């Protein structure tokens, strides 16, 4: 294939591990590798890839024969609001700083790119400089992934129901001013990680529609303020007098909205029994809750269930 950039190759069979070595079929044979994790089960597919900075990785798909546990909603529920100042704010009141990985590595990247621009086309030194630029990029990516993996793992470990806002990341990236910051923050990757980590453990991941005005609604009395400019971080509800932290209130609304949808679903499922016509042809049991749901608000505090998708 192309000699530049990231490239990969999949082996559907005939890959074995022998001690510290991976045995690939054909001429390649034994290759020394560092295994970061032990695994049980039969190897299905092995994908070997080379990153643009020249490092090789092998990702191993394993069938461990275990069934995915069935979904349950019995337990603690958390709502998560995401932002730029803080990466994530939970309904428990925890705030996680945005690590701004890209910004952190920005100076180094700029320096390496400047060096690259001074190198002659086609020269060995230019190739070397290109690799250095690629290295900074992949360092940034690895730092970001590490952060997202750890945070999503912690949230899934501590909760049974995880509710987030259904974000339109693509739409937001079109806003030029914010594009860099938003791409850097990695919300999309974060929700993907929350979703699969939750599913692996029979926990419930649920997305609440983004049009549900989570920041402007008081989570106590559901009174909604007309405008709340972005610089207002704290506000008091005129109706019930509660003082709100803008982001924590939003996260609490996300959690409450998710719980409301889940209640609605279980009521519907219970009244419909296990009829296979209830949810677009799939058989559902009470207590098992769907994973992805969208709700559309009609008025403040009275959103209706628009459509339910069984995950
Ligand atoms: Zn209120």
PDB file of C-alpha atoms and ligand atoms in Angstrom:
ATOM      1  CA  UNK A   1       0.000   0.000   0.000  1.00  0.00           C
ATOM      2  CA  UNK A   2       1.089   3.603   0.447  1.00  0.00           C
ATOM      3  CA  UNK A   3       4.465   4.097   2.048  1.00  0.00           C
ATOM      4  CA  UNK A   4       3.299   7.075   4.088  1.00  0.00           C
ATOM      5  CA  UNK A   5       0.888   7.604   6.912  1.00  0.00           C
ATOM      6  CA  UNK A   6      -0.931   5.001   8.938  1.00  0.00           C
ATOM      7  CA  UNK A   7      -1.349   1.607   7.381  1.00  0.00           C
ATOM      8  CA  UNK A   8      -2.770  -1.673   8.557  1.00  0.00           C
ATOM      9  CA  UNK A   9      -3.152  -5.309   7.684  1.00  0.00           C
ATOM     10  CA  UNK A  10      -5.536  -7.906   9.129  1.00  0.00           C
ATOM     11  CA  UNK A  11      -4.811 -11.558   9.712  1.00  0.00           C
ATOM     12  CA  UNK A  12      -8.011 -13.574  10.021  1.00  0.00           C
ATOM     13  CA  UNK A  13      -6.203 -16.687  11.223  1.00  0.00           C
ATOM     14  CA  UNK A  14      -2.861 -18.333  11.936  1.00  0.00           C
ATOM     15  CA  UNK A  15      -1.524 -15.843  14.435  1.00  0.00           C
ATOM     16  CA  UNK A  16      -0.067 -17.185  17.640  1.00  0.00           C
ATOM     17  CA  UNK A  17       1.730 -15.820  20.650  1.00  0.00           C
ATOM     18  CA  UNK A  18       4.922 -17.540  21.753  1.00  0.00           C
ATOM     19  CA  UNK A  19       6.362 -16.025  24.886  1.00  0.00           C
ATOM     20  CA  UNK A  20       7.335 -12.448  24.162  1.00  0.00           C
ATOM     21  CA  UNK A  21       6.842 -13.000  20.446  1.00  0.00           C
ATOM     22  CA  UNK A  22       3.920 -12.797  18.071  1.00  0.00           C
ATOM     23  CA  UNK A  23       4.000 -15.328  15.256  1.00  0.00           C
ATOM     24  CA  UNK A  24       2.620 -13.943  12.027  1.00  0.00           C
ATOM     25  CA  UNK A  25       1.964 -16.153   9.014  1.00  0.00           C
ATOM     26  CA  UNK A  26       4.234 -16.313   6.011  1.00  0.00           C
ATOM     27  CA  UNK A  27       7.769 -15.007   5.784  1.00  0.00           C
ATOM     28  CA  UNK A  28       7.434 -12.618   8.693  1.00  0.00           C
ATOM     29  CA  UNK A  29       7.376 -15.255  11.418  1.00  0.00           C
ATOM     30  CA  UNK A  30       8.320 -14.338  14.963  1.00  0.00           C
ATOM     31  CA  UNK A  31       8.256 -10.675  15.925  1.00  0.00           C
ATOM     32  CA  UNK A  32       9.170  -9.414  19.368  1.00  0.00           C
ATOM     33  CA  UNK A  33       6.280  -7.638  21.020  1.00  0.00           C
ATOM     34  CA  UNK A  34       5.282  -6.019  24.267  1.00  0.00           C
ATOM     35  CA  UNK A  35       1.978  -7.369  25.526  1.00  0.00           C
ATOM     36  CA  UNK A  36       0.251  -4.829  27.688  1.00  0.00           C
ATOM     37  CA  UNK A  37      -2.501  -7.184  28.762  1.00  0.00           C
ATOM     38  CA  UNK A  38      -3.091 -10.909  29.077  1.00  0.00           C
ATOM     39  CA  UNK A  39      -6.201 -12.355  27.493  1.00  0.00           C
ATOM     40  CA  UNK A  40      -8.222 -15.546  27.607  1.00  0.00           C
ATOM     41  CA  UNK A  41     -10.083 -17.228  24.793  1.00  0.00           C
ATOM     42  CA  UNK A  42      -9.485 -17.916  21.158  1.00  0.00           C
ATOM     43  CA  UNK A  43      -7.871 -15.389  18.877  1.00  0.00           C
ATOM     44  CA  UNK A  44     -10.215 -14.326  16.093  1.00  0.00           C
ATOM     45  CA  UNK A  45      -8.497 -11.585  14.133  1.00  0.00           C
ATOM     46  CA  UNK A  46      -5.192  -9.819  14.517  1.00  0.00           C
ATOM     47  CA  UNK A  47      -4.731  -6.414  12.942  1.00  0.00           C
ATOM     48  CA  UNK A  48      -1.209  -5.144  12.587  1.00  0.00           C
ATOM     49  CA  UNK A  49      -0.874  -1.441  12.009  1.00  0.00           C
ATOM     50  CA  UNK A  50       1.909   1.031  11.615  1.00  0.00           C
ATOM     51  CA  UNK A  51       1.293   4.534  12.854  1.00  0.00           C
ATOM     52  CA  UNK A  52       2.543   7.521  10.948  1.00  0.00           C
ATOM     53  CA  UNK A  53       5.345   7.879  13.470  1.00  0.00           C
ATOM     54  CA  UNK A  54       6.644   4.469  12.509  1.00  0.00           C
ATOM     55  CA  UNK A  55       5.531   2.374  15.475  1.00  0.00           C
ATOM     56  CA  UNK A  56       3.850  -0.978  14.992  1.00  0.00           C
ATOM     57  CA  UNK A  57       0.800  -2.171  16.894  1.00  0.00           C
ATOM     58  CA  UNK A  58      -1.115  -5.427  16.842  1.00  0.00           C
ATOM     59  CA  UNK A  59      -4.702  -5.397  18.044  1.00  0.00           C
ATOM     60  CA  UNK A  60      -6.074  -8.801  18.896  1.00  0.00           C
ATOM     61  CA  UNK A  61      -9.740  -9.695  18.747  1.00  0.00           C
ATOM     62  CA  UNK A  62     -10.507 -12.503  21.182  1.00  0.00           C
ATOM     63  CA  UNK A  63     -13.624 -14.569  21.736  1.00  0.00           C
ATOM     64  CA  UNK A  64     -13.797 -15.313  25.445  1.00  0.00           C
ATOM     65  CA  UNK A  65     -17.082 -17.200  25.119  1.00  0.00           C
ATOM     66  CA  UNK A  66     -18.717 -15.088  27.788  1.00  0.00           C
ATOM     67  CA  UNK A  67     -22.175 -13.661  27.262  1.00  0.00           C
ATOM     68  CA  UNK A  68     -22.672  -9.940  27.642  1.00  0.00           C
ATOM     69  CA  UNK A  69     -24.646  -9.402  30.836  1.00  0.00           C
ATOM     70  CA  UNK A  70     -28.198  -8.165  30.381  1.00  0.00           C
ATOM     71  CA  UNK A  71     -28.873  -4.489  30.910  1.00  0.00           C
ATOM     72  CA  UNK A  72     -30.081  -3.306  34.255  1.00  0.00           C
ATOM     73  CA  UNK A  73     -30.934   0.096  35.664  1.00  0.00           C
ATOM     74  CA  UNK A  74     -30.913  -0.913  39.321  1.00  0.00           C
ATOM     75  CA  UNK A  75     -28.390   1.324  41.006  1.00  0.00           C
ATOM     76  CA  UNK A  76     -26.844   4.737  41.022  1.00  0.00           C
ATOM     77  CA  UNK A  77     -27.537   7.074  38.125  1.00  0.00           C
ATOM     78  CA  UNK A  78     -25.276   9.872  36.987  1.00  0.00           C
ATOM     79  CA  UNK A  79     -25.777  12.699  34.517  1.00  0.00           C
ATOM     80  CA  UNK A  80     -22.795  14.153  32.693  1.00  0.00           C
ATOM     81  CA  UNK A  81     -22.549  17.552  31.118  1.00  0.00           C
ATOM     82  CA  UNK A  82     -19.554  18.299  28.945  1.00  0.00           C
ATOM     83  CA  UNK A  83     -17.873  21.606  28.329  1.00  0.00           C
ATOM     84  CA  UNK A  84     -14.682  23.323  27.314  1.00  0.00           C
ATOM     85  CA  UNK A  85     -13.554  24.846  30.595  1.00  0.00           C
ATOM     86  CA  UNK A  86     -14.295  21.654  32.410  1.00  0.00           C
ATOM     87  CA  UNK A  87     -14.187  18.533  30.341  1.00  0.00           C
ATOM     88  CA  UNK A  88     -16.993  16.896  32.257  1.00  0.00           C
ATOM     89  CA  UNK A  89     -19.308  17.873  35.102  1.00  0.00           C
ATOM     90  CA  UNK A  90     -21.338  15.203  36.853  1.00  0.00           C
ATOM     91  CA  UNK A  91     -24.643  15.454  38.647  1.00  0.00           C
ATOM     92  CA  UNK A  92     -22.753  14.497  41.817  1.00  0.00           C
ATOM     93  CA  UNK A  93     -20.952  17.810  41.568  1.00  0.00           C
ATOM     94  CA  UNK A  94     -17.576  16.499  40.362  1.00  0.00           C
ATOM     95  CA  UNK A  95     -15.792  18.614  37.801  1.00  0.00           C
ATOM     96  CA  UNK A  96     -13.025  17.274  35.622  1.00  0.00           C
ATOM     97  CA  UNK A  97     -10.646  19.742  34.053  1.00  0.00           C
ATOM     98  CA  UNK A  98     -10.230  19.838  30.322  1.00  0.00           C
ATOM     99  CA  UNK A  99      -6.650  18.668  29.828  1.00  0.00           C
ATOM    100  CA  UNK A 100      -6.286  20.468  26.465  1.00  0.00           C
ATOM    101  CA  UNK A 101      -3.817  17.947  25.143  1.00  0.00           C
ATOM    102  CA  UNK A 102      -3.434  19.634  21.828  1.00  0.00           C
ATOM    103  CA  UNK A 103      -2.692  23.023  23.351  1.00  0.00           C
ATOM    104  CA  UNK A 104      -0.122  21.399  25.606  1.00  0.00           C
ATOM    105  CA  UNK A 105       1.771  19.936  22.687  1.00  0.00           C
ATOM    106  CA  UNK A 106       1.111  22.856  20.384  1.00  0.00           C
ATOM    107  CA  UNK A 107       4.456  24.633  20.877  1.00  0.00           C
ATOM    108  CA  UNK A 108       6.439  21.493  20.276  1.00  0.00           C
ATOM    109  CA  UNK A 109       4.380  20.734  17.184  1.00  0.00           C
ATOM    110  CA  UNK A 110       4.942  24.199  15.791  1.00  0.00           C
ATOM    111  CA  UNK A 111       8.684  23.903  16.337  1.00  0.00           C
ATOM    112  CA  UNK A 112       8.872  20.555  14.591  1.00  0.00           C
ATOM    113  CA  UNK A 113       6.751  21.819  11.708  1.00  0.00           C
ATOM    114  CA  UNK A 114       9.023  24.829  11.282  1.00  0.00           C
ATOM    115  CA  UNK A 115      12.051  22.552  11.193  1.00  0.00           C
ATOM    116  CA  UNK A 116      10.324  20.399   8.608  1.00  0.00           C
ATOM    117  CA  UNK A 117       9.543  23.370   6.387  1.00  0.00           C
ATOM    118  CA  UNK A 118      13.248  24.224   6.179  1.00  0.00           C
ATOM    119  CA  UNK A 119      14.255  20.793   4.929  1.00  0.00           C
ATOM    120  CA  UNK A 120      14.835  20.141   1.251  1.00  0.00           C
ATOM    121  CA  UNK A 121      12.176  18.135  -0.589  1.00  0.00           C
ATOM    122  CA  UNK A 122      13.061  14.518  -1.108  1.00  0.00           C
ATOM    123  CA  UNK A 123      15.926  14.570   1.377  1.00  0.00           C
ATOM    124  CA  UNK A 124      16.563  12.071   4.165  1.00  0.00           C
ATOM    125  CA  UNK A 125      16.451  14.870   6.721  1.00  0.00           C
ATOM    126  CA  UNK A 126      12.993  15.821   5.520  1.00  0.00           C
ATOM    127  CA  UNK A 127      11.733  12.277   6.121  1.00  0.00           C
ATOM    128  CA  UNK A 128      13.249  12.353   9.594  1.00  0.00           C
ATOM    129  CA  UNK A 129      11.628  15.704  10.336  1.00  0.00           C
ATOM    130  CA  UNK A 130       8.296  14.354   9.091  1.00  0.00           C
ATOM    131  CA  UNK A 131       8.538  11.487  11.533  1.00  0.00           C
ATOM    132  CA  UNK A 132       9.200  13.907  14.358  1.00  0.00           C
ATOM    133  CA  UNK A 133       6.040  15.836  13.524  1.00  0.00           C
ATOM    134  CA  UNK A 134       4.095  12.572  13.401  1.00  0.00           C
ATOM    135  CA  UNK A 135       5.529  11.652  16.788  1.00  0.00           C
ATOM    136  CA  UNK A 136       4.177  14.788  18.407  1.00  0.00           C
ATOM    137  CA  UNK A 137       0.761  14.059  16.915  1.00  0.00           C
ATOM    138  CA  UNK A 138       0.643  10.500  18.135  1.00  0.00           C
ATOM    139  CA  UNK A 139       1.853  11.538  21.570  1.00  0.00           C
ATOM    140  CA  UNK A 140      -1.078  13.966  21.724  1.00  0.00           C
ATOM    141  CA  UNK A 141      -3.492  11.257  20.633  1.00  0.00           C
ATOM    142  CA  UNK A 142      -2.181   8.765  23.188  1.00  0.00           C
ATOM    143  CA  UNK A 143      -2.407  11.294  26.024  1.00  0.00           C
ATOM    144  CA  UNK A 144      -5.972  12.117  25.093  1.00  0.00           C
ATOM    145  CA  UNK A 145      -6.990   8.465  24.834  1.00  0.00           C
ATOM    146  CA  UNK A 146      -5.390   7.702  28.157  1.00  0.00           C
ATOM    147  CA  UNK A 147      -7.327  10.483  29.842  1.00  0.00           C
ATOM    148  CA  UNK A 148     -10.627   9.461  28.230  1.00  0.00           C
ATOM    149  CA  UNK A 149     -10.164   5.777  29.045  1.00  0.00           C
ATOM    150  CA  UNK A 150      -9.424   6.484  32.704  1.00  0.00           C
ATOM    151  CA  UNK A 151     -12.290   8.913  33.192  1.00  0.00           C
ATOM    152  CA  UNK A 152     -14.865   6.764  31.393  1.00  0.00           C
ATOM    153  CA  UNK A 153     -13.696   3.715  33.346  1.00  0.00           C
ATOM    154  CA  UNK A 154     -14.094   5.556  36.646  1.00  0.00           C
ATOM    155  CA  UNK A 155     -17.579   6.805  35.784  1.00  0.00           C
ATOM    156  CA  UNK A 156     -18.760   3.381  34.598  1.00  0.00           C
ATOM    157  CA  UNK A 157     -17.313   1.705  37.706  1.00  0.00           C
ATOM    158  CA  UNK A 158     -19.115   4.073  40.051  1.00  0.00           C
ATOM    159  CA  UNK A 159     -22.526   4.125  38.386  1.00  0.00           C
ATOM    160  CA  UNK A 160     -25.216   1.881  36.973  1.00  0.00           C
ATOM    161  CA  UNK A 161     -26.983   4.380  34.731  1.00  0.00           C
ATOM    162  CA  UNK A 162     -24.887   6.847  32.761  1.00  0.00           C
ATOM    163  CA  UNK A 163     -26.685   9.708  31.060  1.00  0.00           C
ATOM    164  CA  UNK A 164     -25.111  12.170  28.665  1.00  0.00           C
ATOM    165  CA  UNK A 165     -26.346  14.813  26.329  1.00  0.00           C
ATOM    166  CA  UNK A 166     -26.675  13.769  22.727  1.00  0.00           C
ATOM    167  CA  UNK A 167     -24.100  16.142  21.227  1.00  0.00           C
ATOM    168  CA  UNK A 168     -23.877  17.323  17.696  1.00  0.00           C
ATOM    169  CA  UNK A 169     -20.098  17.384  17.604  1.00  0.00           C
ATOM    170  CA  UNK A 170     -19.919  17.683  13.813  1.00  0.00           C
ATOM    171  CA  UNK A 171     -22.202  20.694  13.828  1.00  0.00           C
ATOM    172  CA  UNK A 172     -20.167  22.342  16.527  1.00  0.00           C
ATOM    173  CA  UNK A 173     -16.873  21.770  14.785  1.00  0.00           C
ATOM    174  CA  UNK A 174     -18.182  23.888  11.924  1.00  0.00           C
ATOM    175  CA  UNK A 175     -17.937  26.864  14.228  1.00  0.00           C
ATOM    176  CA  UNK A 176     -14.430  27.883  13.189  1.00  0.00           C
ATOM    177  CA  UNK A 177     -13.502  29.692  16.347  1.00  0.00           C
ATOM    178  CA  UNK A 178     -14.191  26.651  18.484  1.00  0.00           C
ATOM    179  CA  UNK A 179     -13.276  23.930  16.003  1.00  0.00           C
ATOM    180  CA  UNK A 180      -9.750  23.307  17.303  1.00  0.00           C
ATOM    181  CA  UNK A 181     -10.762  23.275  20.942  1.00  0.00           C
ATOM    182  CA  UNK A 182     -13.732  21.002  20.290  1.00  0.00           C
ATOM    183  CA  UNK A 183     -11.829  18.519  18.156  1.00  0.00           C
ATOM    184  CA  UNK A 184      -9.135  18.440  20.803  1.00  0.00           C
ATOM    185  CA  UNK A 185     -11.434  17.767  23.703  1.00  0.00           C
ATOM    186  CA  UNK A 186     -12.680  14.430  22.317  1.00  0.00           C
ATOM    187  CA  UNK A 187     -16.290  14.283  23.499  1.00  0.00           C
ATOM    188  CA  UNK A 188     -17.292  11.899  20.740  1.00  0.00           C
ATOM    189  CA  UNK A 189     -14.632   9.402  21.729  1.00  0.00           C
ATOM    190  CA  UNK A 190     -15.591   9.839  25.374  1.00  0.00           C
ATOM    191  CA  UNK A 191     -19.266   8.943  24.838  1.00  0.00           C
ATOM    192  CA  UNK A 192     -18.266   5.979  22.667  1.00  0.00           C
ATOM    193  CA  UNK A 193     -16.084   4.692  25.505  1.00  0.00           C
ATOM    194  CA  UNK A 194     -18.801   5.236  28.102  1.00  0.00           C
ATOM    195  CA  UNK A 195     -21.260   3.357  25.912  1.00  0.00           C
ATOM    196  CA  UNK A 196     -19.243   0.227  25.265  1.00  0.00           C
ATOM    197  CA  UNK A 197     -17.786   0.078  28.754  1.00  0.00           C
ATOM    198  CA  UNK A 198     -21.292   0.306  30.189  1.00  0.00           C
ATOM    199  CA  UNK A 199     -22.646  -2.352  27.823  1.00  0.00           C
ATOM    200  CA  UNK A 200     -19.871  -4.771  28.679  1.00  0.00           C
ATOM    201  CA  UNK A 201     -20.972  -4.713  32.293  1.00  0.00           C
ATOM    202  CA  UNK A 202     -24.732  -4.705  31.850  1.00  0.00           C
ATOM    203  CA  UNK A 203     -24.971  -1.068  32.769  1.00  0.00           C
ATOM    204  CA  UNK A 204     -27.179   1.433  31.024  1.00  0.00           C
ATOM    205  CA  UNK A 205     -25.888   4.187  28.821  1.00  0.00           C
ATOM    206  CA  UNK A 206     -28.465   6.689  27.699  1.00  0.00           C
ATOM    207  CA  UNK A 207     -28.370   9.809  25.579  1.00  0.00           C
ATOM    208  CA  UNK A 208     -30.736  12.656  26.236  1.00  0.00           C
ATOM    209  CA  UNK A 209     -31.677  14.918  23.384  1.00  0.00           C
ATOM    210  CA  UNK A 210     -29.543  18.011  23.145  1.00  0.00           C
ATOM    211  CA  UNK A 211     -32.531  20.278  22.542  1.00  0.00           C
ATOM    212  CA  UNK A 212     -33.637  19.571  26.046  1.00  0.00           C
ATOM    213  CA  UNK A 213     -32.614  22.891  27.613  1.00  0.00           C
ATOM    214  CA  UNK A 214     -30.557  21.461  30.420  1.00  0.00           C
ATOM    215  CA  UNK A 215     -28.717  24.588  31.546  1.00  0.00           C
ATOM    216  CA  UNK A 216     -31.698  26.911  31.617  1.00  0.00           C
ATOM    217  CA  UNK A 217     -34.030  24.696  33.607  1.00  0.00           C
ATOM    218  CA  UNK A 218     -34.041  24.579  37.386  1.00  0.00           C
ATOM    219  CA  UNK A 219     -33.678  20.922  38.302  1.00  0.00           C
ATOM    220  CA  UNK A 220     -35.678  21.387  41.495  1.00  0.00           C
ATOM    221  CA  UNK A 221     -38.878  23.039  40.279  1.00  0.00           C
ATOM    222  CA  UNK A 222     -38.413  22.781  36.477  1.00  0.00           C
ATOM    223  CA  UNK A 223     -38.802  26.514  36.103  1.00  0.00           C
ATOM    224  CA  UNK A 224     -37.040  27.667  32.977  1.00  0.00           C
ATOM    225  CA  UNK A 225     -35.198  30.948  32.525  1.00  0.00           C
ATOM    226  CA  UNK A 226     -35.403  32.647  29.160  1.00  0.00           C
ATOM    227  CA  UNK A 227     -31.778  33.503  28.749  1.00  0.00           C
ATOM    228  CA  UNK A 228     -28.623  32.497  30.512  1.00  0.00           C
ATOM    229  CA  UNK A 229     -25.527  33.891  28.869  1.00  0.00           C
ATOM    230  CA  UNK A 230     -22.439  31.707  28.857  1.00  0.00           C
ATOM    231  CA  UNK A 231     -20.512  33.854  31.324  1.00  0.00           C
ATOM    232  CA  UNK A 232     -23.079  33.285  34.064  1.00  0.00           C
ATOM    233  CA  UNK A 233     -21.692  30.351  36.019  1.00  0.00           C
ATOM    234  CA  UNK A 234     -24.111  30.557  38.940  1.00  0.00           C
ATOM    235  CA  UNK A 235     -27.727  31.599  39.121  1.00  0.00           C
ATOM    236  CA  UNK A 236     -30.666  31.589  41.461  1.00  0.00           C
ATOM    237  CA  UNK A 237     -34.026  30.208  40.458  1.00  0.00           C
ATOM    238  CA  UNK A 238     -36.632  32.953  40.782  1.00  0.00           C
ATOM    239  CA  UNK A 239     -39.363  30.443  41.364  1.00  0.00           C
ATOM    240  CA  UNK A 240     -38.013  28.252  44.140  1.00  0.00           C
ATOM    241  CA  UNK A 241     -34.951  30.255  45.197  1.00  0.00           C
ATOM    242  CA  UNK A 242     -32.409  27.479  44.738  1.00  0.00           C
ATOM    243  CA  UNK A 243     -28.881  28.599  43.910  1.00  0.00           C
ATOM    244  CA  UNK A 244     -27.439  26.689  40.992  1.00  0.00           C
ATOM    245  CA  UNK A 245     -24.014  26.008  39.681  1.00  0.00           C
ATOM    246  CA  UNK A 246     -24.723  26.276  35.977  1.00  0.00           C
ATOM    247  CA  UNK A 247     -22.991  23.070  34.928  1.00  0.00           C
ATOM    248  CA  UNK A 248     -23.927  20.868  37.858  1.00  0.00           C
ATOM    249  CA  UNK A 249     -27.559  21.889  37.423  1.00  0.00           C
ATOM    250  CA  UNK A 250     -27.324  20.917  33.753  1.00  0.00           C
ATOM    251  CA  UNK A 251     -25.867  17.533  34.665  1.00  0.00           C
ATOM    252  CA  UNK A 252     -28.638  16.975  37.214  1.00  0.00           C
ATOM    253  CA  UNK A 253     -31.223  17.767  34.558  1.00  0.00           C
ATOM    254  CA  UNK A 254     -29.600  15.288  32.214  1.00  0.00           C
ATOM    255  CA  UNK A 255     -29.744  12.614  34.913  1.00  0.00           C
ATOM    256  CA  UNK A 256     -33.379  13.385  35.787  1.00  0.00           C
ATOM    257  CA  UNK A 257     -34.404  13.395  32.146  1.00  0.00           C
ATOM    258  CA  UNK A 258     -32.732  10.031  31.608  1.00  0.00           C
ATOM    259  CA  UNK A 259     -34.430   8.530  34.659  1.00  0.00           C
ATOM    260  CA  UNK A 260     -37.761   9.872  33.454  1.00  0.00           C
ATOM    261  CA  UNK A 261     -37.301   8.249  30.051  1.00  0.00           C
ATOM    262  CA  UNK A 262     -36.248   4.968  31.652  1.00  0.00           C
ATOM    263  CA  UNK A 263     -39.316   4.996  33.905  1.00  0.00           C
ATOM    264  CA  UNK A 264     -41.518   5.695  30.910  1.00  0.00           C
ATOM    265  CA  UNK A 265     -39.971   2.811  29.044  1.00  0.00           C
ATOM    266  CA  UNK A 266     -40.329   0.308  31.842  1.00  0.00           C
ATOM    267  CA  UNK A 267     -43.980   1.306  32.324  1.00  0.00           C
ATOM    268  CA  UNK A 268     -44.645   0.827  28.638  1.00  0.00           C
ATOM    269  CA  UNK A 269     -42.756  -2.411  28.503  1.00  0.00           C
ATOM    270  CA  UNK A 270     -44.586  -3.727  31.563  1.00  0.00           C
ATOM    271  CA  UNK A 271     -47.998  -2.868  30.163  1.00  0.00           C
ATOM    272  CA  UNK A 272     -47.150  -4.383  26.816  1.00  0.00           C
ATOM    273  CA  UNK A 273     -45.603  -7.466  28.329  1.00  0.00           C
ATOM    274  CA  UNK A 274     -43.110  -9.160  26.061  1.00  0.00           C
ATOM    275  CA  UNK A 275     -45.052  -8.541  22.907  1.00  0.00           C
ATOM    276  CA  UNK A 276     -42.675  -8.587  20.017  1.00  0.00           C
ATOM    277  CA  UNK A 277     -44.486  -5.752  18.317  1.00  0.00           C
ATOM    278  CA  UNK A 278     -43.841  -3.353  21.124  1.00  0.00           C
ATOM    279  CA  UNK A 279     -40.451  -2.112  20.101  1.00  0.00           C
ATOM    280  CA  UNK A 280     -40.066  -2.462  16.388  1.00  0.00           C
ATOM    281  CA  UNK A 281     -40.051  -6.218  16.405  1.00  0.00           C
ATOM    282  CA  UNK A 282     -37.592  -7.035  19.143  1.00  0.00           C
ATOM    283  CA  UNK A 283     -38.675  -8.951  22.172  1.00  0.00           C
ATOM    284  CA  UNK A 284     -38.259  -7.001  25.363  1.00  0.00           C
ATOM    285  CA  UNK A 285     -38.453  -7.970  28.966  1.00  0.00           C
ATOM    286  CA  UNK A 286     -39.300  -5.741  31.868  1.00  0.00           C
ATOM    287  CA  UNK A 287     -36.202  -4.619  33.635  1.00  0.00           C
ATOM    288  CA  UNK A 288     -34.123  -4.663  30.526  1.00  0.00           C
ATOM    289  CA  UNK A 289     -33.676  -1.170  29.342  1.00  0.00           C
ATOM    290  CA  UNK A 290     -32.756   0.136  25.987  1.00  0.00           C
ATOM    291  CA  UNK A 291     -29.499   1.857  25.483  1.00  0.00           C
ATOM    292  CA  UNK A 292     -30.107   4.715  23.119  1.00  0.00           C
ATOM    293  CA  UNK A 293     -33.114   6.923  23.429  1.00  0.00           C
ATOM    294  CA  UNK A 294     -33.998  10.316  22.129  1.00  0.00           C
ATOM    295  CA  UNK A 295     -36.438  12.607  23.802  1.00  0.00           C
ATOM    296  CA  UNK A 296     -37.810  15.829  22.420  1.00  0.00           C
ATOM    297  CA  UNK A 297     -38.943  18.523  24.807  1.00  0.00           C
ATOM    298  CA  UNK A 298     -42.274  20.172  24.102  1.00  0.00           C
ATOM    299  CA  UNK A 299     -42.241  22.714  26.868  1.00  0.00           C
ATOM    300  CA  UNK A 300     -40.099  23.240  29.893  1.00  0.00           C
ATOM    301  CA  UNK A 301     -40.156  20.236  32.123  1.00  0.00           C
ATOM    302  CA  UNK A 302     -42.557  18.207  30.071  1.00  0.00           C
ATOM    303  CA  UNK A 303     -40.562  16.549  27.339  1.00  0.00           C
ATOM    304  CA  UNK A 304     -42.237  13.642  25.628  1.00  0.00           C
ATOM    305  CA  UNK A 305     -40.722  10.440  24.448  1.00  0.00           C
ATOM    306  CA  UNK A 306     -40.283  10.757  20.734  1.00  0.00           C
ATOM    307  CA  UNK A 307     -38.858   7.461  19.713  1.00  0.00           C
ATOM    308  CA  UNK A 308     -37.229   4.590  21.454  1.00  0.00           C
ATOM    309  CA  UNK A 309     -34.543   2.562  19.879  1.00  0.00           C
ATOM    310  CA  UNK A 310     -33.643  -0.756  21.298  1.00  0.00           C
ATOM    311  CA  UNK A 311     -29.920  -1.072  21.465  1.00  0.00           C
TER     312      UNK A 311
HETATM  313 ZN1  LIG B   1     -36.464  26.380  40.854  1.00  0.00          ZN
END
